[in-house]
XYZ file of C-alpha atoms in Angstrom:
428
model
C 182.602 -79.086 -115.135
C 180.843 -75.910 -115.634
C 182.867 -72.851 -116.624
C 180.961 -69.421 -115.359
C 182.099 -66.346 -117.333
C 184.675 -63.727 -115.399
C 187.792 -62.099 -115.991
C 191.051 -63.924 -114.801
C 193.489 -62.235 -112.686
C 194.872 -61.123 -109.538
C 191.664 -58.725 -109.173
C 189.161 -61.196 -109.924
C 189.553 -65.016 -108.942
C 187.124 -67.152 -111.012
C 186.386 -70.995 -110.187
C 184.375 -73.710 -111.825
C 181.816 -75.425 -109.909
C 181.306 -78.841 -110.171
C 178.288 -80.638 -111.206
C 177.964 -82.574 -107.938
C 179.511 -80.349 -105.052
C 180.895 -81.688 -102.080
C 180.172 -77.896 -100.598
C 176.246 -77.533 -100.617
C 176.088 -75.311 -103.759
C 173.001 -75.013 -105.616
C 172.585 -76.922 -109.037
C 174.334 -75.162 -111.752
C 173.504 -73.755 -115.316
C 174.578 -72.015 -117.864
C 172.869 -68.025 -117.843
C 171.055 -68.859 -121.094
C 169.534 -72.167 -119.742
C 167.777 -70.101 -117.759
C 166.632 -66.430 -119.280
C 169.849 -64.858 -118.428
C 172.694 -63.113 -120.236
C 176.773 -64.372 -119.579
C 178.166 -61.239 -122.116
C 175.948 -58.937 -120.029
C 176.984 -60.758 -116.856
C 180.310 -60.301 -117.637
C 179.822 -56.150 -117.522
C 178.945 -57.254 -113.496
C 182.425 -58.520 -113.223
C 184.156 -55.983 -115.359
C 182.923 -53.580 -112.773
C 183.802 -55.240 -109.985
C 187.175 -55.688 -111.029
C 187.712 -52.039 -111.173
C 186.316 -51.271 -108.089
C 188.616 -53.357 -107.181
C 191.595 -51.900 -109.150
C 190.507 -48.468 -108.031
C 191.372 -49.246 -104.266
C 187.443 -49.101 -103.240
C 186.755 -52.680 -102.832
C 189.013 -55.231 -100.914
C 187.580 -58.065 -101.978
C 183.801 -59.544 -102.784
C 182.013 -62.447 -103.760
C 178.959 -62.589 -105.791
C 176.427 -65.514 -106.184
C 173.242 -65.564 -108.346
C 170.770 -68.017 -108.743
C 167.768 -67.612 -111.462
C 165.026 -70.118 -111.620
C 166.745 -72.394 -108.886
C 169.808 -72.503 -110.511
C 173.495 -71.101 -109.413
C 174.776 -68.866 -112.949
C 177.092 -66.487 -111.514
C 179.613 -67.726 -108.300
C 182.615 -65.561 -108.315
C 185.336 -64.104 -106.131
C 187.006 -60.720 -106.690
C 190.159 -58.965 -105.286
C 192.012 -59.947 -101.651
C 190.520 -61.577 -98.728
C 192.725 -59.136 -96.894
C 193.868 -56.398 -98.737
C 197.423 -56.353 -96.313
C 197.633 -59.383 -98.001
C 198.435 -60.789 -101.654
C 195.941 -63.667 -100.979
C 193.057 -63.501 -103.767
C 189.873 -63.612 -101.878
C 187.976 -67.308 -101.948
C 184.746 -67.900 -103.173
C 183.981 -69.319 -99.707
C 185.435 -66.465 -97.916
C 183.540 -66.004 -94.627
C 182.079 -62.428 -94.307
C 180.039 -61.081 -90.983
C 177.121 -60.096 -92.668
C 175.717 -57.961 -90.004
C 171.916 -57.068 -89.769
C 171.731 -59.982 -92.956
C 171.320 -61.929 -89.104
C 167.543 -60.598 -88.917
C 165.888 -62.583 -91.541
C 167.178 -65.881 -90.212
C 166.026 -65.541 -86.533
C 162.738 -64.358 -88.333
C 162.546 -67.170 -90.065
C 163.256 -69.585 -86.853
C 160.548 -66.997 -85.381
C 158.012 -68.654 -87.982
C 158.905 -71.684 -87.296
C 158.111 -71.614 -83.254
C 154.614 -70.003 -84.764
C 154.408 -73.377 -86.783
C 154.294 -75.657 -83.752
C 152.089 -73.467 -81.759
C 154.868 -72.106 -79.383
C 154.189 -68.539 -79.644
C 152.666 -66.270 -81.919
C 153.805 -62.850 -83.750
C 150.461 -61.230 -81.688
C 152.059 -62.326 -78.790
C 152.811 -59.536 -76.001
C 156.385 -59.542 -75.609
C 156.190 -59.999 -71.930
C 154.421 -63.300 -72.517
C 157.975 -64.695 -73.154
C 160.272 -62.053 -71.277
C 158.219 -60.603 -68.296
C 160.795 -58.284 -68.120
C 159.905 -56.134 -70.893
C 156.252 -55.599 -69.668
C 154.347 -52.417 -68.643
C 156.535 -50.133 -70.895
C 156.602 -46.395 -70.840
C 157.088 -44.213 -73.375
C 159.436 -41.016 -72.993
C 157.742 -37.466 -73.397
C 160.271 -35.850 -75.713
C 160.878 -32.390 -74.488
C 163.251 -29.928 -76.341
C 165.661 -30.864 -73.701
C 165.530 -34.655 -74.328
C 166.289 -33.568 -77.631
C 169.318 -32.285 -76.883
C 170.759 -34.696 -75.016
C 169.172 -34.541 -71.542
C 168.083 -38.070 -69.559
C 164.264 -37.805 -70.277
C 162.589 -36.459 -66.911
C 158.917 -37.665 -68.098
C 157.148 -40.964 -69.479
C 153.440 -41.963 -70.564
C 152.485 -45.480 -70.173
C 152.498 -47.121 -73.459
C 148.922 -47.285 -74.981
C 149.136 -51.133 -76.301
C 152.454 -54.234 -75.392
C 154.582 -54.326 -77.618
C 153.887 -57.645 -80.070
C 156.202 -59.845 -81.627
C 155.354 -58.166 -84.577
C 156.003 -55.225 -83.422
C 159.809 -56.831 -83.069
C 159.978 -57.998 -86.293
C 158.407 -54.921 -88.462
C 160.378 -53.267 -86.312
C 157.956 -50.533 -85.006
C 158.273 -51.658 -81.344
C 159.526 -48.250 -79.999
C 162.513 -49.773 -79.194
C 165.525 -48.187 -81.056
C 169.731 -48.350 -81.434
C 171.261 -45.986 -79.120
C 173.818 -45.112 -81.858
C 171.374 -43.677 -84.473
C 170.433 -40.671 -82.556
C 171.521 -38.329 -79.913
C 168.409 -37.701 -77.701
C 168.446 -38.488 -74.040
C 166.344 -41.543 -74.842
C 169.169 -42.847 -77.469
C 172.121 -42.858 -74.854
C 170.038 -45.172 -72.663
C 169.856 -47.922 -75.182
C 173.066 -50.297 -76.224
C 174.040 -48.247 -79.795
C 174.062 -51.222 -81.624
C 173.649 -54.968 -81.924
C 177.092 -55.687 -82.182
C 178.062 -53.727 -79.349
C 175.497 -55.747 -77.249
C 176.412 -59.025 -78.033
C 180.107 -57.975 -77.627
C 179.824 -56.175 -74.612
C 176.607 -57.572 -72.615
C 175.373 -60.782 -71.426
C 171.325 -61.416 -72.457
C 170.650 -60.278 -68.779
C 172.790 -57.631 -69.302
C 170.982 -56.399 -72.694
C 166.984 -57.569 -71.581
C 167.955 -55.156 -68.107
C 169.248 -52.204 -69.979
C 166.121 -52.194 -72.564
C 163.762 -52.598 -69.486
C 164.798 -49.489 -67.826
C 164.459 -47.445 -70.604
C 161.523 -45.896 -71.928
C 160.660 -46.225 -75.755
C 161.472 -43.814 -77.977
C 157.908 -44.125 -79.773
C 154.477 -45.531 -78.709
C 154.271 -49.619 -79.905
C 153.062 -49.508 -83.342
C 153.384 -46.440 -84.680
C 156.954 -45.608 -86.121
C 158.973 -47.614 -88.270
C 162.612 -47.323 -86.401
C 165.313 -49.278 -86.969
C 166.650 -50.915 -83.507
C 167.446 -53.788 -81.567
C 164.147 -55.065 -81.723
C 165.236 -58.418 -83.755
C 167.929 -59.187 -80.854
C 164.797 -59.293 -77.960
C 163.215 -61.853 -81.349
C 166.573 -63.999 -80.665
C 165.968 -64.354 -77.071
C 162.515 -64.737 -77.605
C 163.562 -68.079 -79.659
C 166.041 -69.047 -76.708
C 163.026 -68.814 -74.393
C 160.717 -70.853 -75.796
C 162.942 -73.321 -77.361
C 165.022 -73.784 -74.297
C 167.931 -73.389 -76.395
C 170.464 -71.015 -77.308
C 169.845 -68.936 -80.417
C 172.674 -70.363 -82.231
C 172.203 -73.919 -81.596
C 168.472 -74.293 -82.637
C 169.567 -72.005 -85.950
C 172.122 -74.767 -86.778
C 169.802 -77.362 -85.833
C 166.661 -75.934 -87.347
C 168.176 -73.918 -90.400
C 171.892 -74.550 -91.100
C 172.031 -78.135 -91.030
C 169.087 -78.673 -92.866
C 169.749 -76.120 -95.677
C 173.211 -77.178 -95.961
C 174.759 -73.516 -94.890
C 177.817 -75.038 -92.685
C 179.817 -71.711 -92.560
C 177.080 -69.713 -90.429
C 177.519 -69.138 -87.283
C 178.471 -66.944 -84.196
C 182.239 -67.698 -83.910
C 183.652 -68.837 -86.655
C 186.797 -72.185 -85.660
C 190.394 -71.538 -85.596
C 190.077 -73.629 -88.572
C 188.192 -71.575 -90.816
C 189.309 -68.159 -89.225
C 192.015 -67.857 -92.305
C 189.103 -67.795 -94.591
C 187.055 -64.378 -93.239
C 187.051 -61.125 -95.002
C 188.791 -58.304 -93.623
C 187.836 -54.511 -94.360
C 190.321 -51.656 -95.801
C 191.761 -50.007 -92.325
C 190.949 -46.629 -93.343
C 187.225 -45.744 -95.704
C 188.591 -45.557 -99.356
C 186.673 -42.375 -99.858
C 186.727 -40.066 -96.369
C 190.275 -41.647 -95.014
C 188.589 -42.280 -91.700
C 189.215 -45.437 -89.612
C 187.068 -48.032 -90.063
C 186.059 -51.511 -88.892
C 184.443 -54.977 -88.913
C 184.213 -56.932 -86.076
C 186.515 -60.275 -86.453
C 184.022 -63.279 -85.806
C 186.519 -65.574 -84.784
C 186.007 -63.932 -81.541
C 183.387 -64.844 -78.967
C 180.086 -62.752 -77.981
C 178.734 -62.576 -74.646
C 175.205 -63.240 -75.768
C 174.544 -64.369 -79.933
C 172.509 -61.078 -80.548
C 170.226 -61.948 -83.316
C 170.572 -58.324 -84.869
C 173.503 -58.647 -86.564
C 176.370 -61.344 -84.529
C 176.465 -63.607 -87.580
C 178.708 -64.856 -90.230
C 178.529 -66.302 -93.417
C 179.209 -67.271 -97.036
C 177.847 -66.500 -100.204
C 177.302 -70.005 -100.819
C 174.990 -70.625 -97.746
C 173.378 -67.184 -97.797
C 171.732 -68.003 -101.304
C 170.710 -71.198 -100.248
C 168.529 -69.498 -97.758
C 167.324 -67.129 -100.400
C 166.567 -70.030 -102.537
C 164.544 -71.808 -100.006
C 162.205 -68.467 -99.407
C 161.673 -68.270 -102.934
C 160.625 -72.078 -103.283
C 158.059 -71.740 -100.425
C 159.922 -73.515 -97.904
C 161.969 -75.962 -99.029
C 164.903 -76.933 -100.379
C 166.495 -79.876 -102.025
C 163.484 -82.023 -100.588
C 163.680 -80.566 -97.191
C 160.779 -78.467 -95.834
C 162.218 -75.390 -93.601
C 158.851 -73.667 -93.127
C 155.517 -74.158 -95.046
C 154.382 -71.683 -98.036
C 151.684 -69.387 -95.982
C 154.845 -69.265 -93.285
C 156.575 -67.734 -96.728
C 154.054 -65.573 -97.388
C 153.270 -64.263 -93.947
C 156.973 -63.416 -93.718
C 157.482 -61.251 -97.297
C 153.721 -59.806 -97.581
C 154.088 -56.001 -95.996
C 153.255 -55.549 -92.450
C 153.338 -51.741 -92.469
C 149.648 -49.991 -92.180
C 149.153 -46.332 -93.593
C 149.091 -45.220 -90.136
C 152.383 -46.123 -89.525
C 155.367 -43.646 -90.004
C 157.565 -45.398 -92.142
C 160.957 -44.507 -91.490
C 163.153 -46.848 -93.527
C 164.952 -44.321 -95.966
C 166.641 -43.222 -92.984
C 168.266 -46.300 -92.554
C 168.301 -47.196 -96.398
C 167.656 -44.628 -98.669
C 167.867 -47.669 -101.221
C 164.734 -48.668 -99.495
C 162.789 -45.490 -100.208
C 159.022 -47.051 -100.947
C 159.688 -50.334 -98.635
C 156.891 -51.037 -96.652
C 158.247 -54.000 -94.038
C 157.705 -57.506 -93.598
C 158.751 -60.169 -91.158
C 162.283 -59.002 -90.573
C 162.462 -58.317 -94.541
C 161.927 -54.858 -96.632
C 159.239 -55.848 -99.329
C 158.436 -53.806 -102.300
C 155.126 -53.018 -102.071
C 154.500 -52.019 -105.345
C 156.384 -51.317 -108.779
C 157.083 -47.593 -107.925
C 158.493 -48.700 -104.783
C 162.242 -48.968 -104.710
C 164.382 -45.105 -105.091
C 165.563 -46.288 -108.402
C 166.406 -49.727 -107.657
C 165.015 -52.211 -110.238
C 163.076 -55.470 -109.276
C 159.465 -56.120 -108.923
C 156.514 -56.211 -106.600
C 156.907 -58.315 -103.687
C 160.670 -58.690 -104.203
C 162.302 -58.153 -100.730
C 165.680 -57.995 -98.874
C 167.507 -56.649 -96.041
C 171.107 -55.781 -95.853
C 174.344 -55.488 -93.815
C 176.366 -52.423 -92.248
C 179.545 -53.965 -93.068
C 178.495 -54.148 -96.623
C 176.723 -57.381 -97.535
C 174.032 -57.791 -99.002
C 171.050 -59.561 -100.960
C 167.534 -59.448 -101.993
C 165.082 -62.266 -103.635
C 163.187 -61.125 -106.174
C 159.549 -64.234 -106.894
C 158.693 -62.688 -109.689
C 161.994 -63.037 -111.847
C 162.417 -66.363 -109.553
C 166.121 -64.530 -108.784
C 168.262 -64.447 -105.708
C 171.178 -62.596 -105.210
C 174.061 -62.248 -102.694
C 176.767 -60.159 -102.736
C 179.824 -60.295 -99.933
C 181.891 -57.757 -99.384
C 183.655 -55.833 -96.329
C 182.870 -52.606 -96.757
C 181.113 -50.721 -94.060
C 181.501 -46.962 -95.149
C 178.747 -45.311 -97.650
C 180.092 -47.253 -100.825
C 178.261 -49.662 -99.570
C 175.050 -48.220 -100.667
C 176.650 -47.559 -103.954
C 177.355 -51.200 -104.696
C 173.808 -52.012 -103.843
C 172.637 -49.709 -106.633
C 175.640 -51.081 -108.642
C 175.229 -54.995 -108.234
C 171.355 -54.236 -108.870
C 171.893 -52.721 -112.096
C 174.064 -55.194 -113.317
C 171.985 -57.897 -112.403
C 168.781 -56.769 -113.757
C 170.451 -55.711 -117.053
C 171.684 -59.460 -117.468
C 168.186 -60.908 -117.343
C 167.430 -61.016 -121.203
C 164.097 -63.888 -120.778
């Protein structure tokens, strides 16, 4: 049995791992065996636990993996802080927008076989979505007015387009133009609230907000990617993810609706933001969607998210089994954004200040790039509102996930926080 470092107590609930795991985890090692620090990992979980002690975090979990091998799996604080219950290091988290990168991935793998391509015309898949327009934005539109005038859009928008996102589609809840109120505001909302008709009838009628390819603009772009991989694999989103990427990688606690029998393991949120006093919630995932919006509908573990990482950083693969093959890898993380692009991310991340944009991942384009945030070129990541996050970093060989249920703005903090930390432990 292998002992990680951490702090006992309430606050912080530290487990061994076992050297064969019954629970998919990846092979183990100590930090050393592998160029890493445990004193300086342990400043990660003395931080932590007062974040926790402070009343800012509920509850986390934290998994790192250097050089293929698991050297940091802990568990801090409540799984629900109404509740004495010491959160679980397979506590079940819904990890928002940390959805996009695995229908991107099961995007790549339709490519593979030949089913559809990211130059693809959107329309080639969902008809409905064809001959767009784009809205003239008139001071009026600005303020809030239905837009009266449209242009037809100079190019279709691609797959790519989804995936970068720079399709021109956008989330009705980030702005308040006329063009913004007639899109769903979010991806949760949507898959809560719409069926896929539903959703694929409300984008159609409404212009884009920007012409295909030019602006960077975060949006619901990734859910149209999920229907796109319903489409063409005849199935629905979540059961060729399972059967394509969950069961194969060994991640069995992702997925749209999480059992009755696992519901006592999810992650619950503070009821009011620790720092404004405003309400605040996450959406409970033991409940069903109307359609499994690839956006942001999923949840998961630490555990399984990291094997994901894990298999992008090997290429593909994964304990023996191939997922994707290495140029699919490569195609995915390289940066998709052109100069002539406005890139728009730091208004959805200012962490990601310097991103340029991949397949459904932010990739460091260079070693400037990054607002402060350590890691290296090509390292890349994309996050969740509710506060989970990760990023995989092939130069350092390092993959990190951090769970936690926090969707006001600390959650940008602990990004900068769990970054630090982790970059300060690697010693070799």
């Amino acid at each position: 049995m292998l002992k990680l470092p951490g702090v006992l107590g309430l606050a912080i609930a530290v487990l061994s791992i076992p050297e064969v795991s019954a629970n998919g985890l990846l092979p183990q090692a100590v930090p050393e065996a592998v160029g890493m620090s445990s004193e300086r990992l342990q400043r990660l979980d003395a931080a932590l636990r007062a974040e926790v002690e402070r009343g800012r975090l509920p509850g986390a979990v934290v998994a790192i993996a250097r050089r293929g091998k698991l050297v940091h799996f802990q568990a801090y604080g409540r799984r629900d802080p109404a509740s004495t219950e010491p959160m679980p290091q397979n506590g079940i988290f819904a990890i928002a927008s940390m959805t996009k990168p695995l229908v991107g991935a099961a995007i790549l793998m339709l490519q593979e076989e030949g089913k559809l391509s990211l130059n693809d015309p959107v329309e080639r898949h969902l008809p409905e979505l064809g001959q767009r327009r784009v809205a003239v934005m008139t001071d009026a539109v600005a303020a809030g007015e239905a837009p009266a005038e449209s242009v037809p859009a100079r190019r279709p928008i691609t797959l790519l387009d989804l995936a970068r996102p720079t399709s021109g589609i956008t989330y009705g809840g980030r702005g308040t133009t006329g063009v913004h109120k007639m899109f769903p505001i979010s991806s949760n909302w949507a898959g809560e609230n719409l069926t896929s008709a539903e959703f694929i009838k409300r984008l159609a009628a409404a212009p884009l907000l920007f012409q295909p390819g030019t602006t960077w603009d975060y949006s619901l772009s990734i859910d149209v990617l999920g229907l796109v991989v319903e489409k063409v694999s005849g199935k629905p989103l979540g059961a060729f993810l399972d059967e394509r990427l969950f069961r194969p990688l060994g991640m069995t606690d992702t997925r749209f609706v999480v059992p009755a029998e696992d519901a006592g393991r999810l992650a619950r949120a503070f009821p009011n933001d620790p720092d404004t006093g405003k309400p605040q919630t996450v959406p409970d995932r033991s409940m069903p969607v109307k359609f499994q919006c690839g956006g942001g509908c999923l949840a998961s573990t630490a555990a399984d998210y990291i094997r994901f990482a894990q298999m992008l950083l090997d290429g593909g693969v994964l304990d023996g089994t191939r997922i994707l093959g290495r140029k699919s890898i490569e195609l995915m993380t390289a940066n998709h954004m052109t100069p002539d692009i406005d890139n728009r991310i730091a208004l959805t991340d200012v962490n990601g200040a310097g991103y340029g944009f991949g397949v459904t991942v932010a990739v460091r384009p260079s070693a400037g790039g990054g607002a402060g945030i350590m890691g290296s070129p090509g390292d890349f990541y994309w996050n969740g509102a509710y506060g989970t996050l990760w990023w995989a970093d092939p130069q350092e060989h390092l993959a990190v996930v951090f769970m936690a249920q926090t969707p006001g703005d600390q959650r940008r903090e602990y990004r900068r926080l769990v970054n630090s930390l982790v970059y300060q432990a690697v010693v070799d």
